[in-house]
XYZ file of N, CA and C in Angstrom:
291
model
N 0.853 -1.175 0.000
C 0.000 0.000 0.000
C 0.896 1.236 0.000
N 0.516 2.183 -0.812
C 1.257 3.428 -0.930
C 1.012 4.285 0.311
N 2.058 4.940 0.824
C 1.913 5.755 2.026
C 0.955 6.918 1.821
N 0.985 7.543 0.638
C 0.093 8.676 0.421
C -1.367 8.234 0.442
N -1.652 7.038 -0.010
C -3.016 6.521 0.021
C -3.406 6.113 1.437
N -2.479 5.565 2.182
C -2.784 5.085 3.528
C -3.128 6.229 4.469
N -2.486 7.372 4.319
C -2.713 8.492 5.227
C -3.584 9.596 4.614
N -4.150 9.341 3.462
C -4.981 10.335 2.787
C -6.359 10.333 3.421
N -6.721 11.447 4.045
C -8.010 11.569 4.710
C -8.619 12.900 4.276
N -9.305 12.889 3.145
C -9.842 14.141 2.622
C -11.295 14.317 3.023
N -11.706 15.544 3.035
C -13.097 15.848 3.343
C -13.952 15.586 2.104
N -15.244 15.476 2.270
C -16.121 15.268 1.110
C -16.051 16.429 0.112
N -15.778 17.628 0.618
C -15.674 18.778 -0.280
C -14.473 18.641 -1.208
N -13.348 18.223 -0.658
C -12.147 18.046 -1.468
C -12.372 16.943 -2.492
N -12.999 15.862 -2.074
C -13.282 14.759 -2.985
C -14.195 15.224 -4.122
N -15.199 16.042 -3.804
C -16.114 16.548 -4.825
C -15.394 17.473 -5.804
N -14.516 18.326 -5.301
C -13.762 19.233 -6.172
C -12.840 18.443 -7.090
N -12.166 17.446 -6.544
C -11.283 16.624 -7.368
C -12.064 15.883 -8.449
N -13.250 15.394 -8.109
C -14.080 14.707 -9.101
C -14.513 15.674 -10.200
N -14.859 16.887 -9.812
C -15.274 17.892 -10.807
C -14.111 18.264 -11.725
N -12.933 18.419 -11.160
C -11.748 18.728 -11.965
C -11.464 17.591 -12.939
N -11.587 16.356 -12.455
C -11.384 15.194 -13.310
C -12.377 15.203 -14.477
N -13.639 15.553 -14.200
C -14.660 15.610 -15.247
C -14.346 16.697 -16.271
N -13.888 17.841 -15.802
C -13.550 18.945 -16.709
C -12.387 18.559 -17.608
N -11.383 17.931 -17.028
C -10.218 17.516 -17.812
C -10.611 16.480 -18.849
N -11.438 15.528 -18.462
C -11.842 14.502 -19.427
C -12.730 15.095 -20.517
N -13.585 16.068 -20.179
C -14.428 16.711 -21.190
C -13.579 17.524 -22.156
N -12.544 18.165 -21.650
C -11.654 18.944 -22.499
C -10.887 18.029 -23.440
N -10.431 16.920 -22.916
C -9.683 15.975 -23.734
C -10.572 15.360 -24.813
N -11.848 15.186 -24.510
C -12.772 14.586 -25.471
C -13.298 15.605 -26.471
N -13.010 16.870 -26.270
C -13.458 17.905 -27.187
C -14.890 18.333 -26.971
N -15.451 18.052 -25.823
C -16.835 18.403 -25.542
C -16.967 19.787 -24.932
N -15.882 20.434 -24.682
C -15.930 21.728 -24.017
C -16.517 22.773 -24.950
N -17.314 23.643 -24.408
C -17.979 24.688 -25.188
C -16.954 25.704 -25.673
N -16.981 25.994 -26.948
C -16.091 26.995 -27.520
C -16.836 28.315 -27.598
N -16.457 29.265 -26.783
C -17.144 30.550 -26.791
C -16.503 31.468 -27.821
N -17.307 32.359 -28.355
C -16.832 33.317 -29.340
C -16.166 34.490 -28.655
N -15.816 35.514 -29.416
C -15.190 36.692 -28.814
C -16.162 37.409 -27.889
N -15.645 37.937 -26.811
C -16.469 38.654 -25.849
C -16.792 40.038 -26.399
N -18.064 40.405 -26.357
C -18.516 41.694 -26.865
C -19.168 42.446 -25.718
N -18.832 43.721 -25.570
C -19.403 44.521 -24.494
C -20.887 44.753 -24.741
N -21.592 45.206 -23.697
C -23.022 45.468 -23.831
C -23.278 46.584 -24.839
N -22.401 47.585 -24.861
C -22.549 48.688 -25.809
C -22.449 48.173 -27.241
N -21.460 47.326 -27.486
C -21.286 46.794 -28.831
C -22.440 45.877 -29.214
N -22.935 45.106 -28.258
C -24.042 44.202 -28.546
C -25.326 44.975 -28.830
N -25.502 46.117 -28.178
C -26.718 46.904 -28.352
C -26.690 47.748 -29.623
N -25.522 48.023 -30.143
C -25.428 48.907 -31.300
C -25.410 48.111 -32.599
N -26.103 48.587 -33.554
C -26.138 48.044 -34.912
C -26.269 46.532 -34.957
N -27.292 46.024 -34.351
C -27.602 44.593 -34.411
C -26.459 43.709 -33.926
N -25.762 44.120 -32.877
C -24.714 43.301 -32.284
C -23.350 43.464 -32.911
N -23.221 44.267 -33.946
C -21.917 44.481 -34.552
C -21.165 45.543 -33.759
N -19.893 45.294 -33.403
C -19.119 46.297 -32.661
C -18.984 47.588 -33.466
N -19.000 48.688 -32.752
C -18.876 49.988 -33.403
C -17.413 50.356 -33.536
N -16.950 50.487 -34.733
C -15.567 50.880 -34.973
C -15.440 52.392 -34.838
N -14.286 52.841 -34.380
C -14.058 54.277 -34.216
C -14.127 54.967 -35.567
N -13.639 54.296 -36.590
C -13.673 54.898 -37.929
C -15.098 55.096 -38.420
N -16.040 54.307 -37.895
C -17.450 54.498 -38.250
C -18.066 55.663 -37.484
N -17.547 55.943 -36.300
C -18.111 57.018 -35.479
C -17.549 58.383 -35.835
N -16.344 58.423 -36.352
C -15.703 59.700 -36.701
C -15.574 59.799 -38.212
N -15.759 61.008 -38.744
C -15.508 61.156 -40.178
C -13.993 61.195 -40.399
N -13.583 61.112 -41.637
C -12.166 60.975 -41.962
C -11.337 62.157 -41.467
N -11.870 63.375 -41.574
C -11.127 64.562 -41.122
C -10.912 64.540 -39.608
N -11.980 64.219 -38.854
C -11.850 64.138 -37.397
C -10.877 63.034 -37.001
N -10.942 61.928 -37.712
C -10.057 60.804 -37.428
C -8.600 61.210 -37.617
N -8.296 61.894 -38.716
C -6.925 62.340 -38.978
C -6.475 63.387 -37.964
N -7.371 64.333 -37.612
C -7.031 65.349 -36.603
C -6.745 64.698 -35.257
N -7.543 63.695 -34.904
C -7.340 62.981 -33.640
C -5.978 62.308 -33.618
N -5.638 61.592 -34.674
C -4.339 60.921 -34.728
C -3.190 61.921 -34.703
N -3.310 63.012 -35.432
C -2.254 64.028 -35.466
C -2.055 64.654 -34.091
N -3.149 65.000 -33.434
C -3.057 65.613 -32.105
C -2.489 64.634 -31.083
N -2.897 63.385 -31.154
C -2.401 62.391 -30.199
C -0.913 62.145 -30.398
N -0.481 62.075 -31.650
C 0.943 61.861 -31.932
C 1.778 63.087 -31.587
N 1.148 64.270 -31.589
C 1.859 65.501 -31.245
C 2.033 65.651 -29.740
N 1.351 64.817 -28.962
C 1.538 64.847 -27.519
C 0.420 65.498 -26.744
N -0.713 65.749 -27.369
C -1.849 66.327 -26.636
C -2.337 65.344 -25.577
N -2.972 65.889 -24.565
C -3.473 65.074 -23.458
C -4.550 64.111 -23.967
N -4.339 62.835 -23.731
C -5.267 61.812 -24.226
C -6.644 61.934 -23.586
N -6.679 62.360 -22.341
C -7.957 62.505 -21.645
C -8.797 63.604 -22.289
N -8.161 64.717 -22.626
C -8.880 65.820 -23.269
C -9.339 65.433 -24.672
N -8.488 64.716 -25.407
C -8.877 64.264 -26.743
C -10.060 63.307 -26.676
N -10.026 62.415 -25.699
C -11.124 61.457 -25.546
C -12.434 62.175 -25.258
N -12.383 63.188 -24.404
C -13.593 63.945 -24.085
C -14.075 64.748 -25.294
N -13.148 65.322 -26.041
C -13.519 66.149 -27.190
C -14.149 65.327 -28.316
N -13.657 64.112 -28.527
C -14.152 63.291 -29.630
C -15.187 62.255 -29.197
N -15.454 62.177 -27.906
C -16.475 61.251 -27.418
C -16.083 59.793 -27.496
N -14.796 59.512 -27.297
C -14.317 58.130 -27.286
C -13.508 57.917 -26.018
N -13.090 56.700 -25.775
C -12.332 56.407 -24.560
C -10.836 56.613 -24.793
N -10.112 56.786 -23.697
C -8.653 56.905 -23.794
C -8.060 55.614 -24.334
N -8.645 54.502 -23.945
C -8.164 53.204 -24.431
C -8.243 53.127 -25.960
N -9.310 53.687 -26.518
C -9.450 53.704 -27.980
C -8.334 54.516 -28.623
N -7.981 55.622 -27.999
C -6.901 56.454 -28.540
C -5.582 55.693 -28.504
N -5.302 55.031 -27.386
C -4.064 54.261 -27.291
C -4.045 53.111 -28.301
N -5.205 52.485 -28.539
C -5.282 51.419 -29.540
C -4.992 51.962 -30.934
N -5.523 53.141 -31.239
C -5.267 53.743 -32.547
C -3.792 54.070 -32.730
N -3.162 54.552 -31.675
C -1.743 54.900 -31.768
C -0.867 53.665 -31.909
N -1.295 52.559 -31.323
C -0.509 51.330 -31.397
C -0.626 50.660 -32.767
N -1.701 50.948 -33.473
C -1.935 50.298 -34.782
C -1.070 50.876 -35.871
């Protein structure tokens, strides 16, 4: 008899968790696990029949170019976001692209 088995005294909760983990691993190995699509925010889901709203769709070409020029020139991202009605994260994403 193995020593770890002889002295193993787990609670029912631990046994249940281990059984659940075993089931998840076997389901993953069998390919039964649910494949979820990309996560979409509530705003994106509510706008235009569930299609995400692109910044280029919200801003006309001139505003888009002015925004990029100002951001690259070093203007405050918070002020630009407020002026154009977009998030700071969107500005940083545009600059990274």
